[in-house]
Tab-separated table of C-alpha atoms in Angstrom:
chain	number	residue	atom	x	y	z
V	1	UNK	CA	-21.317	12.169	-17.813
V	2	UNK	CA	-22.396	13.044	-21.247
V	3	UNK	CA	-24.408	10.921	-24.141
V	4	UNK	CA	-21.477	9.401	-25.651
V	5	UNK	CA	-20.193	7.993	-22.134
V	6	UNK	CA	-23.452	7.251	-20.967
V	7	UNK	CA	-23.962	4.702	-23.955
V	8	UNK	CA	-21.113	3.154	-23.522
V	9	UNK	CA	-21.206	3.002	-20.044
V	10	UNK	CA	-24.813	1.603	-20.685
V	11	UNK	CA	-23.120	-1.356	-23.051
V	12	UNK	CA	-20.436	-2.249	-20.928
V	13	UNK	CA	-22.583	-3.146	-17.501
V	14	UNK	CA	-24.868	-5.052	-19.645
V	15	UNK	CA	-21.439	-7.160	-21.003
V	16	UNK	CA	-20.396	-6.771	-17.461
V	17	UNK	CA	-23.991	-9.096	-16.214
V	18	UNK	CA	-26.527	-11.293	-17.805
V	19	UNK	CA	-29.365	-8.817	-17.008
V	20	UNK	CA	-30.203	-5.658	-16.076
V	21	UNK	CA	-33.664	-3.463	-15.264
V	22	UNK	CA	-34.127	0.089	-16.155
V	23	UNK	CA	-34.331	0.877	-12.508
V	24	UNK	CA	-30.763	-0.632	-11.973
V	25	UNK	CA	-29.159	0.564	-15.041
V	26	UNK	CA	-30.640	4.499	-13.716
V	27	UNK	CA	-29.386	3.974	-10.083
V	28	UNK	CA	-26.214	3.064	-11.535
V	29	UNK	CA	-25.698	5.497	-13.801
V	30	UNK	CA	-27.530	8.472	-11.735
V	31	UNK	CA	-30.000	9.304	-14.417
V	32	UNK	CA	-33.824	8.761	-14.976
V	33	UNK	CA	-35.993	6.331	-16.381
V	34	UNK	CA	-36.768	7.814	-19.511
V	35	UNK	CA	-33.431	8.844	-20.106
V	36	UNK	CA	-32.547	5.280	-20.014
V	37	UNK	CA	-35.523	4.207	-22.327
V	38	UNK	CA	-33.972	6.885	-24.670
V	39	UNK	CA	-30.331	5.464	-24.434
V	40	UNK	CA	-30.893	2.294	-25.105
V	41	UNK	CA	-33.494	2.753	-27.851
V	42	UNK	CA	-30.423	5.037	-29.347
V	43	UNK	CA	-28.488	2.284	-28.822
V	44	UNK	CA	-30.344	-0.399	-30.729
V	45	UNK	CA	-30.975	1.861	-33.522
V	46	UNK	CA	-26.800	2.394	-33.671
V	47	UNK	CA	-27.090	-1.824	-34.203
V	48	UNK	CA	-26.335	-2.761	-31.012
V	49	UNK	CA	-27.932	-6.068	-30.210
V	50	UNK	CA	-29.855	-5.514	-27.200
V	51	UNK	CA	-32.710	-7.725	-26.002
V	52	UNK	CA	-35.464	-6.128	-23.310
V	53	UNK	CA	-37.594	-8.744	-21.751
V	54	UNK	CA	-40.989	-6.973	-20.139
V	55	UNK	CA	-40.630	-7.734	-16.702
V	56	UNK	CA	-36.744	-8.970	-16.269
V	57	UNK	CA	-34.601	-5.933	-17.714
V	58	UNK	CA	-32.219	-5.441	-20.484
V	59	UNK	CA	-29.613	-7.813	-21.808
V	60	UNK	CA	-26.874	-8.011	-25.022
V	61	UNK	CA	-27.200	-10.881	-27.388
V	62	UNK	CA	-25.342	-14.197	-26.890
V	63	UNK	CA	-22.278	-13.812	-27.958
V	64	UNK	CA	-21.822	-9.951	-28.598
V	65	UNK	CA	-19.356	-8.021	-26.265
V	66	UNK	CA	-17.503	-4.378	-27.243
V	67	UNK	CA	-13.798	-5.052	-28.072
V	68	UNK	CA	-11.796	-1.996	-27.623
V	69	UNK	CA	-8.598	-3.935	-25.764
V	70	UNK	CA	-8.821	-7.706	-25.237
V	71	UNK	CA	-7.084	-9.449	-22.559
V	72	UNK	CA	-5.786	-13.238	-21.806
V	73	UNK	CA	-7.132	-14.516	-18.633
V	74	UNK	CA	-3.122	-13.788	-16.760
V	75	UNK	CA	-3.772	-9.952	-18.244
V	76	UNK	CA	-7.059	-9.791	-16.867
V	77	UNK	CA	-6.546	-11.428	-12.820
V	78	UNK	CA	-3.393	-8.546	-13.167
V	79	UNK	CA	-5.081	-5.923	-13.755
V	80	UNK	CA	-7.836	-6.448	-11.315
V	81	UNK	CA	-4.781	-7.683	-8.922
V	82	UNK	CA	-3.517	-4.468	-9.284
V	83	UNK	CA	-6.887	-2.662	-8.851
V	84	UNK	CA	-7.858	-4.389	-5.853
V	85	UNK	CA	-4.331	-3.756	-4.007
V	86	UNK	CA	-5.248	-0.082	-4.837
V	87	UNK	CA	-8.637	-0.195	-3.727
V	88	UNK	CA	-6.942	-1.987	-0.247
V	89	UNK	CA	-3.957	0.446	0.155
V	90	UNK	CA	-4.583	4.290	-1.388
V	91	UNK	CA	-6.914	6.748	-0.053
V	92	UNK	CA	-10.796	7.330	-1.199
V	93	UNK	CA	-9.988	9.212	-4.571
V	94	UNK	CA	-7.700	6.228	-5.918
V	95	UNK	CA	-9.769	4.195	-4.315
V	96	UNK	CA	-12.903	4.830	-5.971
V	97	UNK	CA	-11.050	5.198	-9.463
V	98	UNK	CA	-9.601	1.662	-9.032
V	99	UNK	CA	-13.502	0.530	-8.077
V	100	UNK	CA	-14.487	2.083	-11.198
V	101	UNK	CA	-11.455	0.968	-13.533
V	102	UNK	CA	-12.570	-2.525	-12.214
V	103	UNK	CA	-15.917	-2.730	-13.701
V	104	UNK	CA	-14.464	-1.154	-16.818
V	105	UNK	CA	-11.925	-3.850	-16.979
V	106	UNK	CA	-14.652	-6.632	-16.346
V	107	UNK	CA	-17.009	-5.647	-18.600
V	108	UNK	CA	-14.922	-5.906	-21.937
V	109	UNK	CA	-13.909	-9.023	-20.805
V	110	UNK	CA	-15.887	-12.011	-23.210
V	111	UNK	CA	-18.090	-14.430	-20.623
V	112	UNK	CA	-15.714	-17.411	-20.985
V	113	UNK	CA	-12.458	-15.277	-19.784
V	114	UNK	CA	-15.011	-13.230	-17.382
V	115	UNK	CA	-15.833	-16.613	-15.358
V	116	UNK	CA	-12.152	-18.296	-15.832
V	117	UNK	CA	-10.557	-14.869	-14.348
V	118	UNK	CA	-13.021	-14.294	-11.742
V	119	UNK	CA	-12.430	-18.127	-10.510
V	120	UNK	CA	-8.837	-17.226	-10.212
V	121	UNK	CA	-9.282	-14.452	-8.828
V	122	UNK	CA	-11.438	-16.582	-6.164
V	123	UNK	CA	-7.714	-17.895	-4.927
V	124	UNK	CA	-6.434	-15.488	-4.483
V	125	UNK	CA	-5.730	-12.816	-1.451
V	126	UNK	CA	-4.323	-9.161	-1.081
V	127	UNK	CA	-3.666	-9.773	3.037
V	128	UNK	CA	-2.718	-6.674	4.912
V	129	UNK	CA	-1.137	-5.839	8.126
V	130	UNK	CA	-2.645	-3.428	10.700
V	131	UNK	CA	-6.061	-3.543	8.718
V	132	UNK	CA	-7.752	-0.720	10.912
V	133	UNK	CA	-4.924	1.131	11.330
V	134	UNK	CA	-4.492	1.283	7.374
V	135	UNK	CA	-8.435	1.950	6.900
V	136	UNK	CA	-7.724	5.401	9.214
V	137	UNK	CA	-4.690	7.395	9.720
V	138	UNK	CA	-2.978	5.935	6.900
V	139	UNK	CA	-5.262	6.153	4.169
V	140	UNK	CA	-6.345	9.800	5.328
V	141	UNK	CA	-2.832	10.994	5.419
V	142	UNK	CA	-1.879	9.690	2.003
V	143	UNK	CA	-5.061	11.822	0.274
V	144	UNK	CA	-3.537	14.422	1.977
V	145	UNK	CA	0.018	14.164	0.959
V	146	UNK	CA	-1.121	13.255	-2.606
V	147	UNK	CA	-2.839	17.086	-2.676
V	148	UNK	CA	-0.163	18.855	-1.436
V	149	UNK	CA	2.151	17.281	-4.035
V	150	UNK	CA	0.091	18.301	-6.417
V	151	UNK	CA	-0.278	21.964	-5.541
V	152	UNK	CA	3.238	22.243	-4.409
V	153	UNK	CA	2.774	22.870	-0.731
V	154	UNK	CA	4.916	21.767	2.049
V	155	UNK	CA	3.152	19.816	4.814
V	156	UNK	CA	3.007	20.788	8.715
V	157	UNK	CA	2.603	17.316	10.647
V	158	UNK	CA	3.419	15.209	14.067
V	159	UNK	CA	5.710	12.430	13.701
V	160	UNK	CA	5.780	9.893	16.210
V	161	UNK	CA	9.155	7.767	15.862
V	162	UNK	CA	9.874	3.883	17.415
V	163	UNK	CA	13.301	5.028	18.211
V	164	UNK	CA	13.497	7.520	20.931
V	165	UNK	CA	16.054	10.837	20.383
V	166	UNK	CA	18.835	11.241	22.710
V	167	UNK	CA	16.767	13.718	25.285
V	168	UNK	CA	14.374	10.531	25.466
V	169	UNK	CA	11.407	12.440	23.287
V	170	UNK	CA	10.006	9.976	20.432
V	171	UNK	CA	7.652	12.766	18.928
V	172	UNK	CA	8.598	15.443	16.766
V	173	UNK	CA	7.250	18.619	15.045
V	174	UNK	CA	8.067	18.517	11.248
V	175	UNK	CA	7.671	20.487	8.385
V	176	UNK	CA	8.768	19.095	4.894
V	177	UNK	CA	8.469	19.233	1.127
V	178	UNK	CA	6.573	16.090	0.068
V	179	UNK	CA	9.052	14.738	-3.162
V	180	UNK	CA	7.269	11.383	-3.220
V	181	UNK	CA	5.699	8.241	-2.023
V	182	UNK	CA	7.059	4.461	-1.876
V	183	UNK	CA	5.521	1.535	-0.525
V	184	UNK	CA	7.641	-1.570	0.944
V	185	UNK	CA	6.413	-4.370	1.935
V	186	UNK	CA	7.636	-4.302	5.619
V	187	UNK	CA	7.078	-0.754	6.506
V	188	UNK	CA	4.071	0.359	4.089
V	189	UNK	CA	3.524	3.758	3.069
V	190	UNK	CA	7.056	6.337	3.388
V	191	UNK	CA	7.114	9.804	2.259
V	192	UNK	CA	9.762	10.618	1.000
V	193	UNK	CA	10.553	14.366	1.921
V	194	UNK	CA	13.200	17.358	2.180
V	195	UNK	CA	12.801	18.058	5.949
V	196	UNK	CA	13.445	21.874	7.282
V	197	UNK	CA	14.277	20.599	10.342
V	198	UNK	CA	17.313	18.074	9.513
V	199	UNK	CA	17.510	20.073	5.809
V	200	UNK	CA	17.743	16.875	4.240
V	201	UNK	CA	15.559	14.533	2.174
V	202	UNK	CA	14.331	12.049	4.823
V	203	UNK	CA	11.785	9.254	4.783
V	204	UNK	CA	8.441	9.183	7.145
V	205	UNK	CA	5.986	6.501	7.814
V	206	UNK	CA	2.873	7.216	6.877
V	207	UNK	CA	1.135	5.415	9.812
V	208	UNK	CA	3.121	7.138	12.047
V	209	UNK	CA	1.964	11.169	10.629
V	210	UNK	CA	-0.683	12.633	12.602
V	211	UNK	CA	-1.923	16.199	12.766
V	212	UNK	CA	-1.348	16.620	9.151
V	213	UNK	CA	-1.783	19.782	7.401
V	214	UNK	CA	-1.026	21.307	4.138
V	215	UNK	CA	0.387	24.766	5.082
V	216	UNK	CA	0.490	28.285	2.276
V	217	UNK	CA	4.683	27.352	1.738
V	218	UNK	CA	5.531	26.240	-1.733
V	219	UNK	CA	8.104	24.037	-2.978
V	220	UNK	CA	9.799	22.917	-6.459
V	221	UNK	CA	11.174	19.344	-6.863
V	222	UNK	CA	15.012	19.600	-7.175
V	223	UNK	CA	14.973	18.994	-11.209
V	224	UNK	CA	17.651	16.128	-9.981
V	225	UNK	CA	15.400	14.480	-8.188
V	226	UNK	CA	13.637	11.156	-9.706
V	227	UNK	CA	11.803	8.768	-7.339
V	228	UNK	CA	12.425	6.055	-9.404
V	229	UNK	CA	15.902	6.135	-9.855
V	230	UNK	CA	16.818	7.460	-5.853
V	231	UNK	CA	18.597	5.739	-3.548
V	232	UNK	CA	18.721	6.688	0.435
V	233	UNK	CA	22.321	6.966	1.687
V	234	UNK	CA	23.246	3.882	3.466
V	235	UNK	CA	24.031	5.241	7.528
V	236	UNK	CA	23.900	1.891	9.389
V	237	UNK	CA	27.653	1.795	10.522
V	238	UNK	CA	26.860	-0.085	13.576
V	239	UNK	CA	27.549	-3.779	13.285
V	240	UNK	CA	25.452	-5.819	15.721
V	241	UNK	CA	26.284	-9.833	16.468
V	242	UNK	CA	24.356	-12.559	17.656
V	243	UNK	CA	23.968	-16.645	18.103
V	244	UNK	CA	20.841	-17.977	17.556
V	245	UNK	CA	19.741	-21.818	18.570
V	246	UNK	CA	20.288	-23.434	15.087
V	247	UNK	CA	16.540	-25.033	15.433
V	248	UNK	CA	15.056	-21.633	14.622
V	249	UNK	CA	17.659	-20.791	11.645
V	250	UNK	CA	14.591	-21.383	9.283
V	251	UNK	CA	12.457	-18.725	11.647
V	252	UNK	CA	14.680	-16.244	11.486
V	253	UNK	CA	15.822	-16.299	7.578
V	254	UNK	CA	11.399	-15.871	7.169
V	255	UNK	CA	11.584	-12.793	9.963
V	256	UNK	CA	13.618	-11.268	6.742
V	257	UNK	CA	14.531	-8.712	9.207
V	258	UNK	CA	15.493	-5.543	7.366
V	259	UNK	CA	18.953	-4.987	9.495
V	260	UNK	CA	20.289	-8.350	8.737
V	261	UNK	CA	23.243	-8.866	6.482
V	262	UNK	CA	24.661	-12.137	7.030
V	263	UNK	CA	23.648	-15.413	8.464
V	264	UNK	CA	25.861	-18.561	8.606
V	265	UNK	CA	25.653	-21.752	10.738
V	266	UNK	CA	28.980	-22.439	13.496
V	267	UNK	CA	28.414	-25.214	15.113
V	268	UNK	CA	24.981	-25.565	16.993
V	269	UNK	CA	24.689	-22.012	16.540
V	270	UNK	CA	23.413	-19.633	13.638
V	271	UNK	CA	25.590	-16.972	13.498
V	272	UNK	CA	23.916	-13.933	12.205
V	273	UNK	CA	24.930	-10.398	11.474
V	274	UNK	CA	23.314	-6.955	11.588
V	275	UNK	CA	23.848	-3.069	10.569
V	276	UNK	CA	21.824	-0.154	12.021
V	277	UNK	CA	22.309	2.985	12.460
V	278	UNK	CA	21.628	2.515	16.375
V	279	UNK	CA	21.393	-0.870	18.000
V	280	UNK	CA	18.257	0.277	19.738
V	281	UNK	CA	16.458	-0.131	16.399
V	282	UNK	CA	17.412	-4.110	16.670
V	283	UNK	CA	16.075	-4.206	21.013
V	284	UNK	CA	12.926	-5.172	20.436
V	285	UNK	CA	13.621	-7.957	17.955
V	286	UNK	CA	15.733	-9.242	19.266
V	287	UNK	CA	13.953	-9.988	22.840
V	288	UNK	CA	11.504	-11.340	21.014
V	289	UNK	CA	13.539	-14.668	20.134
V	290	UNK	CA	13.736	-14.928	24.111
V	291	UNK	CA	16.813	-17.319	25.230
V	292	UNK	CA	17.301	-18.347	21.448
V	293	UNK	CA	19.390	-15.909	21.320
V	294	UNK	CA	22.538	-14.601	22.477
V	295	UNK	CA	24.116	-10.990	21.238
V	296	UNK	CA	28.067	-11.073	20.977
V	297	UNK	CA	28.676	-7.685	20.060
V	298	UNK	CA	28.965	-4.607	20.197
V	299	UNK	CA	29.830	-4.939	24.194
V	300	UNK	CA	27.469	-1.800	25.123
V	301	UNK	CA	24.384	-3.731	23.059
V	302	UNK	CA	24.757	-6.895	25.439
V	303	UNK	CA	24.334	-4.325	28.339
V	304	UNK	CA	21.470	-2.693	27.106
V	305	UNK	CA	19.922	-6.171	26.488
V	306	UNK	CA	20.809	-7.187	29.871
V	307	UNK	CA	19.105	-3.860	31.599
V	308	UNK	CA	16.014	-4.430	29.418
V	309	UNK	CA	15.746	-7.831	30.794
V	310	UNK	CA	16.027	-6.917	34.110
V	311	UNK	CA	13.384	-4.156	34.007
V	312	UNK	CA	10.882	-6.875	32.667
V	313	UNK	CA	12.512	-9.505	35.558
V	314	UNK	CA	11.276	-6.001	38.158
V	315	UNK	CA	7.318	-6.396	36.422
V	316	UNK	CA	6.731	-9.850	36.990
């Protein structure tokens, strides 16, 4: 950090709280004590108003704050919105950068809109799924990915999928060229990736990627290619049926399973239709609901419900 951003940096955490010490200004900022006497005697000598109080620290006068961008109090809880969800979700570089865009953000911000954002902020909460899970694997795999992206280099990992292959195996070797990285809601973190092995782009979750390594391959992004604008072939030809008991028809629509396409009520019963690409990507879910549910179709579904069933009728 040179002069110039030192100063600044200097002005803004003194906006950013009512007082500061020397010794807490240094720690901060890494420096020494007499480096900070010299700063901010610079910095009063420049005109800006700052008050030192012998034995309680530094503070600005009432009423002064550095104006480069001013924000409303919505602008303000979005942008620290957004930097907390990034401080939650990415790994430790993005992480840190969104801790330190944070203070940045807070300390241009005039007291009034300061205390009216932070009570906003005070109701309201980024919650997230599979907490330590995200803290770990995930978190460590997307630094990863994010580096090989940027150098070019095609990743070497273990992919562990929820749907079994047809020899029974649900873990896989993989190597791939990382094209990008998409978050959804229901599924998290998915690389998006041309794989070797199917030689196709195909789409990983991150939770699931273990044993990652960035291998000596390079790669070049198709010039066609553009995250924003793709869109994954649809392949779920299978069309799955089933009757749920109407009292649960609000339950299900919040499930917002990812599979279902169409929901209707006949009768006493909530009709509801599915598409996958395999109806073993639906089992699961769909024993879940217990006996609220009934599947009609496909024929060879109901019998693999029915086997399940009795497998869990053999362990209890």
């Amino acid at each position: 950090m040179n002069k110039t951003e030192r100063l600044l940096a200097i002005v803004m955490e003194l906006q950013r709280s009512k007082l500061r010490t020397a010794n807490e200004l240094a720690e901060i900022l890494g420096v020494s004590l007499r480096t900070i006497y010299r700063d901010v005697q610079a910095l009063s000598e420049s005109g800006v108003p700052i008050r030192g109080e012998t034995g309680l620290g530094y503070s600005l006068m009432e009423g002064y704050f550095l104006p480069p961008v001013s924000f409303t109090v919505e602008e303000a809880v979005s942008l620290l919105l957004g930097a907390d969800f990034i401080e939650k979700r990415f790994d430790p570089t993005f992480r840190a950068s969104a801790y330190s865009s944070r203070r940045k953000i807070e300390a241009i911000l005039s007291r009034p809109i300061r205390e009216e954002t932070h009570r906003i902020q005070g109701s309201i909460r980024l919650l997230q799924k599979n907490e330590l899970v995200t803290k770990t694997r995930e978190k460590v795999n997307l630094g990863i990915i994010r580096e090989a992206m940027l150098e070019g280099k095609k990743i070497l990992f273990t992919y562990h999928k929820r749907i079994a292959e047809s020899d029974g195996s649900r873990i896989t070797m993989r190597t791939v060229s990382p094209y990008g990285l998409a978050h959804d809601e229901q599924n998290g973190w998915l690389l998006l990736a041309y794989c070797d092995l199917r030689e196709d782009i195909r789409h990983f979750k991150v939770s699931r990627i273990s044993d990652l390594t960035v291998t000596s391959d390079t790669f070049q992004t198709p010039e066609h290619f553009n995250l924003q604008a793709y869109q994954p072939r649809d392949t779920r030809n299978i069309r799955v049926c089933a009757l749920f008991n109407a009292e649960i028809a609000d339950k299900v629509d919040e499930a917002n399973n990812y599979y279902m396409e169409t929901a209707e009520f006949k009768g006493d019963s909530y009709h509801v239709t599915f598409r996958v690409r395999q109806p073993e990507e639906l089992l699961s879910w769909i024993l879940g609901w217990g006996a609220d549910v009934v599947v009609t179709e496909p024929e060879s579904f109901k019998i693999r419900v029915r086997e399940e069933i009795e497998k869990m009728k053999e362990r209890y």
